[in-house]
Short mmCIF file of C-alpha atoms and ligand atoms in Angstrom, two decimals:
data_model
loop_
_atom_site.label_atom_id
_atom_site.label_comp_id
_atom_site.label_asym_id
_atom_site.label_seq_id
_atom_site.Cartn_x
_atom_site.Cartn_y
_atom_site.Cartn_z
CA MET A 1 -17.66 -77.32 17.55
CA LYS A 2 -20.29 -75.97 15.19
CA GLU A 3 -22.50 -74.90 18.08
CA LYS A 4 -19.60 -73.27 19.85
CA ILE A 5 -18.85 -71.21 16.74
CA GLU A 6 -22.50 -70.22 16.28
CA GLN A 7 -22.76 -69.26 19.92
CA MET A 8 -19.66 -67.11 19.65
CA CYS A 9 -21.05 -65.55 16.51
CA ASN A 10 -24.38 -64.66 18.10
CA GLN A 11 -22.73 -63.28 21.17
CA ALA A 12 -20.43 -61.13 19.01
CA LYS A 13 -23.37 -59.86 16.94
CA GLU A 14 -25.24 -58.84 20.08
CA LYS A 15 -22.25 -57.03 21.52
CA ILE A 16 -21.57 -55.19 18.26
CA ALA A 17 -25.19 -54.11 18.05
CA GLU A 18 -25.10 -52.76 21.60
CA VAL A 19 -21.79 -50.95 21.44
CA LYS A 20 -22.04 -47.18 22.01
CA LYS A 21 -18.54 -45.90 21.70
CA SER A 22 -15.90 -46.14 19.01
CA ASN A 23 -13.17 -47.31 21.43
CA GLU A 24 -15.42 -50.12 22.71
CA LEU A 25 -15.96 -51.22 19.12
CA GLN A 26 -12.20 -51.36 18.61
CA GLU A 27 -11.93 -53.58 21.70
CA LEU A 28 -14.54 -55.95 20.24
CA LYS A 29 -12.71 -55.98 16.93
CA ILE A 30 -9.54 -57.12 18.70
CA LYS A 31 -11.43 -59.62 20.88
CA TYR A 32 -12.96 -61.41 17.87
CA LEU A 33 -10.90 -60.65 14.81
CA GLY A 34 -7.50 -59.79 16.32
CA LYS A 35 -4.34 -61.91 16.08
CA LYS A 36 -5.02 -63.41 19.46
CA GLY A 37 -8.78 -63.19 19.03
CA GLU A 38 -11.49 -65.81 19.14
CA ILE A 39 -11.59 -66.56 15.39
CA THR A 40 -7.86 -67.14 15.32
CA SER A 41 -8.05 -69.47 18.30
CA ILE A 42 -10.81 -71.53 16.62
CA LEU A 43 -8.73 -71.80 13.45
CA ARG A 44 -5.78 -72.97 15.55
CA GLY A 45 -7.95 -75.66 17.13
CA MET A 46 -8.85 -77.09 13.68
CA SER A 47 -5.95 -79.50 13.86
CA GLU A 48 -7.77 -81.39 16.60
CA LEU A 49 -10.73 -82.03 14.28
CA LYS A 50 -11.23 -85.07 12.15
CA PRO A 51 -10.11 -84.36 8.58
CA GLU A 52 -13.64 -84.84 7.17
CA GLU A 53 -15.04 -82.23 9.56
CA ARG A 54 -12.48 -79.60 8.69
CA PRO A 55 -13.91 -78.24 5.36
CA ALA A 56 -17.39 -77.57 6.80
CA ILE A 57 -16.06 -75.98 9.98
CA GLY A 58 -13.45 -74.06 8.02
CA SER A 59 -16.04 -72.51 5.70
CA LEU A 60 -18.34 -71.74 8.66
CA VAL A 61 -15.53 -69.92 10.45
CA ASN A 62 -14.75 -67.91 7.27
CA LYS A 63 -18.40 -66.96 6.92
CA VAL A 64 -18.62 -65.90 10.55
CA ARG A 65 -15.42 -63.84 10.17
CA ASP A 66 -16.73 -62.11 7.04
CA LYS A 67 -20.05 -61.40 8.71
CA LEU A 68 -18.39 -59.93 11.84
CA GLU A 69 -16.01 -57.86 9.74
CA GLU A 70 -18.98 -56.50 7.82
CA LEU A 71 -20.92 -55.64 10.99
CA ILE A 72 -17.93 -53.95 12.56
CA LYS A 73 -17.32 -51.95 9.39
CA GLU A 74 -20.95 -50.83 9.34
CA LYS A 75 -20.74 -49.77 12.96
CA GLU A 76 -17.47 -47.92 12.32
CA ASN A 77 -19.13 -45.97 9.48
CA GLU A 78 -22.06 -45.21 11.70
CA PHE A 79 -19.75 -43.73 14.34
CA LYS A 80 -17.86 -41.72 11.76
CA GLN A 81 -21.08 -40.24 10.37
CA LYS A 82 -22.20 -39.39 13.85
CA GLU A 83 -18.94 -37.68 14.60
CA ILE A 84 -19.17 -35.55 11.43
CA GLN A 85 -22.74 -34.70 12.20
CA GLU A 86 -21.85 -33.59 15.74
CA LYS A 87 -19.01 -31.46 14.41
CA LEU A 88 -21.27 -29.80 11.89
CA GLU A 89 -23.82 -29.00 14.57
CA LYS A 90 -21.18 -27.62 16.87
CA GLU A 91 -19.47 -25.45 14.24
CA LYS A 92 -22.59 -23.96 12.81
CA ILE A 93 -22.08 -20.34 11.64
CA ASP A 94 -24.83 -17.82 12.16
CA ILE A 95 -24.55 -15.59 9.13
CA THR A 96 -27.19 -13.24 10.48
CA LEU A 97 -24.89 -12.05 13.32
CA PRO A 98 -23.58 -8.51 12.84
CA SER A 99 -19.97 -8.49 11.63
CA THR A 100 -17.00 -7.28 13.65
CA LYS A 101 -15.79 -3.86 12.53
CA ILE A 102 -12.67 -3.90 10.40
CA LYS A 103 -10.33 -0.96 10.93
CA ARG A 104 -9.70 0.81 7.66
CA GLY A 105 -6.87 3.11 6.77
CA SER A 106 -7.45 6.53 5.24
CA LYS A 107 -5.74 8.50 2.53
CA HIS A 108 -2.61 10.28 3.79
CA PRO A 109 -3.02 14.12 3.81
CA ILE A 110 -0.03 14.43 1.43
CA ASN A 111 -1.67 12.10 -1.07
CA ARG A 112 -4.97 13.94 -0.79
CA ILE A 113 -3.24 17.19 -1.74
CA ILE A 114 -1.23 15.57 -4.54
CA GLU A 115 -4.45 14.25 -6.10
CA GLU A 116 -6.15 17.64 -5.72
CA ILE A 117 -3.23 19.46 -7.36
CA GLU A 118 -2.96 16.95 -10.19
CA ASP A 119 -6.72 17.14 -10.88
CA LEU A 120 -6.61 20.94 -10.90
CA PHE A 121 -3.71 21.13 -13.38
CA VAL A 122 -5.12 18.40 -15.62
CA SER A 123 -8.24 20.59 -15.82
CA MET A 124 -5.98 23.39 -17.06
CA GLY A 125 -4.48 21.25 -19.80
CA TYR A 126 -1.26 20.07 -18.12
CA ASP A 127 0.29 16.59 -18.47
CA VAL A 128 1.11 14.92 -15.16
CA VAL A 129 4.58 13.30 -15.32
CA ALA A 130 7.05 11.63 -12.94
CA GLY A 131 10.82 11.52 -12.65
CA PRO A 132 13.35 9.36 -10.76
CA GLU A 133 14.11 10.05 -7.08
CA LEU A 134 17.66 8.83 -7.58
CA GLU A 135 18.79 11.56 -9.98
CA THR A 136 22.01 12.52 -11.73
CA ASP A 137 23.99 15.67 -11.01
CA GLU A 138 23.43 16.51 -14.66
CA PHE A 139 19.61 16.70 -14.41
CA CYS A 140 19.34 17.95 -10.83
CA PHE A 141 21.81 20.79 -11.36
CA GLU A 142 23.82 21.12 -14.57
CA ARG A 143 20.92 21.19 -17.01
CA LEU A 144 19.25 23.78 -14.76
CA ASN A 145 22.08 26.28 -15.17
CA LEU A 146 23.83 25.16 -11.94
CA PRO A 147 27.28 24.02 -13.09
CA LYS A 148 29.60 22.16 -10.70
CA GLY A 149 30.91 24.50 -8.02
CA HIS A 150 27.93 26.94 -8.33
CA PRO A 151 27.33 28.52 -4.89
CA ALA A 152 23.54 28.00 -5.12
CA ARG A 153 24.13 24.27 -4.77
CA ASP A 154 25.07 24.85 -1.14
CA MET A 155 21.45 25.67 -0.25
CA GLN A 156 20.52 22.15 -1.20
CA ASP A 157 23.23 20.27 0.69
CA SER A 158 22.44 16.79 -0.53
CA PHE A 159 22.53 13.04 -0.08
CA TYR A 160 25.08 11.95 -2.67
CA ILE A 161 25.23 8.25 -3.55
CA THR A 162 28.25 8.61 -5.86
CA ASN A 163 29.85 11.71 -7.40
CA GLU A 164 27.28 11.52 -10.18
CA TYR A 165 24.15 10.22 -8.41
CA LEU A 166 22.18 11.82 -5.59
CA LEU A 167 18.71 11.75 -4.08
CA ARG A 168 17.09 14.60 -5.97
CA THR A 169 16.92 17.87 -4.07
CA GLN A 170 14.20 19.39 -6.25
CA THR A 171 11.59 18.23 -8.74
CA SER A 172 13.02 20.89 -11.05
CA ALA A 173 15.14 18.00 -12.42
CA VAL A 174 11.96 16.91 -14.20
CA GLN A 175 11.91 20.25 -16.08
CA ALA A 176 15.06 19.21 -17.96
CA ARG A 177 13.83 15.65 -18.49
CA THR A 178 10.54 16.93 -19.94
CA MET A 179 12.26 19.47 -22.23
CA LEU A 180 14.40 16.70 -23.73
CA ALA A 181 11.51 14.27 -24.09
CA LYS A 182 9.15 16.85 -25.63
CA LYS A 183 11.56 18.34 -28.18
CA GLY A 184 9.70 18.78 -31.46
CA ILE A 185 6.31 18.06 -29.87
CA GLU A 186 5.88 21.17 -27.74
CA PRO A 187 4.06 23.17 -26.31
CA ILE A 188 4.99 21.83 -22.87
CA ARG A 189 2.50 22.01 -20.04
CA MET A 190 4.03 19.77 -17.41
CA LEU A 191 3.13 19.09 -13.82
CA CYS A 192 5.15 16.79 -11.61
CA THR A 193 4.85 15.84 -7.96
CA GLY A 194 7.23 13.65 -6.01
CA LYS A 195 9.63 13.06 -3.15
CA THR A 196 12.71 15.18 -2.70
CA TYR A 197 15.58 15.05 -0.20
CA ARG A 198 17.79 17.51 1.61
CA ARG A 199 19.94 17.44 4.74
CA GLU A 200 17.61 19.27 7.11
CA ASP A 201 15.33 18.20 9.93
CA ASP A 202 13.28 20.48 12.23
CA ALA A 203 9.64 21.51 12.83
CA THR A 204 9.22 23.02 9.36
CA HIS A 205 11.81 20.96 7.41
CA SER A 206 12.10 17.21 6.95
CA HIS A 207 15.05 15.44 5.28
CA GLN A 208 12.50 13.92 2.92
CA PHE A 209 9.63 16.05 1.64
CA ASN A 210 7.42 16.44 -1.41
CA GLN A 211 7.46 19.02 -4.13
CA VAL A 212 5.25 20.00 -7.01
CA GLU A 213 6.80 21.43 -10.15
CA GLY A 214 5.18 23.15 -13.12
CA LEU A 215 6.69 24.05 -16.47
CA VAL A 216 5.18 25.75 -19.50
CA ILE A 217 7.17 26.24 -22.72
CA ASP A 218 5.76 27.52 -25.97
CA LYS A 219 6.75 29.39 -29.15
CA LYS A 220 7.59 33.06 -28.49
CA GLU A 221 4.72 34.23 -30.70
CA ASN A 222 2.24 32.69 -28.28
CA ASN A 223 3.40 35.13 -25.59
CA VAL A 224 3.55 32.98 -22.47
CA SER A 225 4.21 35.76 -19.98
CA LEU A 226 4.55 36.65 -16.34
CA ALA A 227 0.82 37.53 -16.39
CA ASP A 228 0.06 33.87 -17.26
CA LEU A 229 2.32 32.68 -14.45
CA LYS A 230 0.57 35.02 -11.99
CA GLY A 231 -2.91 33.93 -13.11
CA THR A 232 -1.96 30.26 -12.92
CA LEU A 233 -0.54 30.53 -9.41
CA GLU A 234 -3.53 32.55 -8.25
CA VAL A 235 -5.86 29.76 -9.36
CA PHE A 236 -3.56 27.17 -7.79
CA VAL A 237 -3.35 28.82 -4.34
CA ARG A 238 -7.00 29.92 -4.19
CA LYS A 239 -8.44 26.55 -5.24
CA LEU A 240 -6.10 24.60 -2.99
CA ILE A 241 -5.94 26.67 0.19
CA GLY A 242 -8.54 29.42 0.24
CA ASP A 243 -10.63 31.62 -2.08
CA ASN A 244 -9.90 34.85 -0.27
CA LEU A 245 -6.08 34.63 -0.38
CA ASP A 246 -4.00 37.25 -2.16
CA LEU A 247 -0.61 36.66 -3.78
CA ARG A 248 2.49 38.80 -3.60
CA PHE A 249 5.43 38.40 -5.97
CA ARG A 250 8.84 39.28 -4.45
CA PRO A 251 11.96 39.37 -6.61
CA SER A 252 14.26 36.50 -5.78
CA TYR A 253 16.94 34.32 -7.27
CA PHE A 254 16.86 30.84 -8.79
CA PRO A 255 19.56 29.84 -11.29
CA PHE A 256 17.00 28.38 -13.73
CA THR A 257 14.57 31.32 -13.92
CA GLU A 258 15.14 34.97 -14.84
CA PRO A 259 13.44 37.01 -13.50
CA SER A 260 12.78 34.88 -10.41
CA TYR A 261 10.17 35.37 -7.72
CA GLU A 262 9.22 34.14 -4.31
CA VAL A 263 5.47 34.11 -4.04
CA ASP A 264 3.81 34.91 -0.72
CA VAL A 265 0.17 34.38 0.16
CA THR A 266 -1.96 36.17 2.72
CA CYS A 267 -1.33 34.63 6.15
CA PHE A 268 -4.13 32.08 6.52
CA LYS A 269 -4.06 32.44 10.26
CA CYS A 270 -4.54 36.16 10.75
CA GLY A 271 -5.98 36.99 7.34
CA GLY A 272 -3.14 39.48 6.66
CA LYS A 273 -3.36 41.49 9.87
CA GLY A 274 -0.04 40.19 11.19
CA CYS A 275 0.54 37.46 13.76
CA ALA A 276 3.28 35.26 15.23
CA LEU A 277 3.05 32.75 12.39
CA CYS A 278 3.68 35.34 9.65
CA LYS A 279 6.08 37.28 11.87
CA LYS A 280 3.72 40.28 11.81
CA THR A 281 4.11 40.71 8.03
CA GLY A 282 0.69 39.37 7.01
CA TRP A 283 2.33 37.18 4.35
CA ILE A 284 3.63 33.62 4.19
CA GLU A 285 6.15 32.49 1.61
CA VAL A 286 4.79 29.59 -0.43
CA LEU A 287 6.24 29.25 -3.93
CA GLY A 288 9.30 29.74 -6.07
CA ALA A 289 8.67 30.76 -9.66
CA GLY A 290 9.93 32.67 -12.67
CA ILE A 291 10.43 32.96 -16.38
CA VAL A 292 12.54 30.08 -17.76
CA HIS A 293 16.20 31.19 -18.02
CA PRO A 294 17.57 31.40 -21.59
CA ASN A 295 20.52 29.23 -20.54
CA VAL A 296 18.18 26.45 -19.44
CA LEU A 297 16.42 26.59 -22.80
CA LYS A 298 19.78 26.47 -24.61
CA ILE A 299 21.26 23.63 -22.49
CA ASN A 300 18.17 21.52 -23.16
CA GLY A 301 18.07 22.19 -26.89
CA TYR A 302 15.56 25.06 -27.28
CA ASN A 303 16.48 28.31 -29.02
CA PRO A 304 15.72 31.16 -26.53
CA GLU A 305 14.93 33.45 -29.49
CA GLU A 306 12.15 31.09 -30.49
CA TYR A 307 10.87 29.64 -27.22
CA GLY A 308 9.94 30.90 -23.80
CA GLY A 309 7.86 30.03 -20.77
CA PHE A 310 7.55 29.90 -17.02
CA ALA A 311 8.25 27.50 -14.17
CA PHE A 312 7.13 27.21 -10.58
CA GLY A 313 7.70 24.92 -7.65
CA THR A 314 6.69 24.48 -4.07
CA GLY A 315 6.77 22.10 -1.10
CA ILE A 316 3.60 20.03 -0.77
CA ASP A 317 4.24 19.38 2.92
CA ARG A 318 4.16 23.12 3.60
CA LEU A 319 0.92 23.42 1.62
CA ALA A 320 -0.52 20.60 3.74
CA MET A 321 0.54 22.44 6.91
CA PHE A 322 -1.25 25.58 5.72
CA LYS A 323 -4.31 23.82 4.42
CA TYR A 324 -4.86 21.67 7.52
CA ALA A 325 -3.16 23.92 10.13
CA ILE A 326 -0.60 21.24 11.05
CA PRO A 327 1.89 22.69 13.58
CA ASP A 328 4.84 20.30 12.99
CA MET A 329 5.88 18.84 9.64
CA ARG A 330 7.16 15.70 11.31
CA TYR A 331 3.57 14.67 12.12
CA LEU A 332 3.21 13.95 8.42
CA TYR A 333 5.84 11.23 8.66
CA ALA A 334 5.26 9.72 12.12
CA ASN A 335 2.45 7.35 11.04
CA ASP A 336 0.48 8.11 14.17
CA VAL A 337 -3.07 6.95 13.52
CA ARG A 338 -4.49 9.49 15.95
CA PHE A 339 -3.15 12.18 13.61
CA LEU A 340 -4.02 10.39 10.37
CA ASN A 341 -7.56 9.56 11.51
CA GLN A 342 -8.42 13.22 11.48
CA PHE A 343 -8.22 13.23 7.69
CA ASP A 344 -10.65 10.35 7.31
CA ARG A 345 -13.89 11.79 6.08
CA ARG A 346 -15.65 8.47 6.36
CA ASP A 347 -17.14 7.04 9.54
CA ILE A 348 -15.92 7.68 13.05
CA ASP A 349 -15.80 4.92 15.68
N1 LIG B 401 13.20 24.17 -7.24
C1 LIG B 401 13.03 25.36 -6.44
C2 LIG B 401 13.24 24.97 -4.99
O1 LIG B 401 13.28 23.81 -4.66
C3 LIG B 401 11.66 25.96 -6.65
C4 LIG B 401 11.43 26.53 -8.02
C5 LIG B 401 10.86 25.74 -9.01
C6 LIG B 401 11.76 27.87 -8.33
C7 LIG B 401 10.64 26.25 -10.29
C8 LIG B 401 11.55 28.34 -9.58
C9 LIG B 401 10.99 27.58 -10.56
O2 LIG B 401 13.41 25.83 -4.17
#
């Protein structure tokens, strides 16, 4: 019996030492240590032994089992290590390889202009502020001298949410908000850019567009005048679009300014000679502007005898069309990368 066990043990050791694959090792494990394996069958045969032989054989079998378990475990670890090693070799990363190019976005032309305008006016001492896009009738119209039923409201046929709330049709709403917020801490030098909404949609109008608004209010004795407004707008247009542009002030009407002007600039396409774009006039209308109406001062808590100033506003999308010669405003909102790529000053691929 003892020899039989030792023989089995040696044979098992040899086979374990020779085994090359993990599944073969599992087979050996079952063959020797499994429920129906050789060790179990020897233990079962113990009953046939004489009682005095049993302890010695029993302890020999246990020793053999422990030894085989140990050897199998070692071999299993060896296979595991090998597997990890092979995986590491296979998945090696070459960090010296050139990287794949990542496509980057670029700043939207509207945002480029907004930043340029804001920087310019900050350099002239203005505060840059923002107002809500969902605005009240009160701030969008009433506080700007446009009471309910005023015919000038029709020009801004709007997206009403309720009777009181609408998507703002003009950033002029921020004029009233600023006047209230700055009461007692004037002078006001305010610049605001933001989205505005009207019910229109064609090559030169979009139902959502961007405006820039400026407002200056100061004590009467500081003489903020039309000359200041003209000088400011000249700097604005020349810095933003072109040095050689001239401005023309045409009388116009806005309920919140008096006198009011529409400001034209030299046609950037023909240089003022007259072409299809400027309808042979040599001028293109760009801005609305004027001296703040006494009613607006009064409604927002400023005495028109004591205070005065000017306001101006324009569409940023139109400025972008002039600056970059964009033929259709809707390109600005189509998110076509072929269009947007043209404004990326970085690398070309
Ligand atoms: N809010 C006017 C518009 O949308 C523009 C404007 C602003 C005119 C400020 C005068 C003063 O047409």
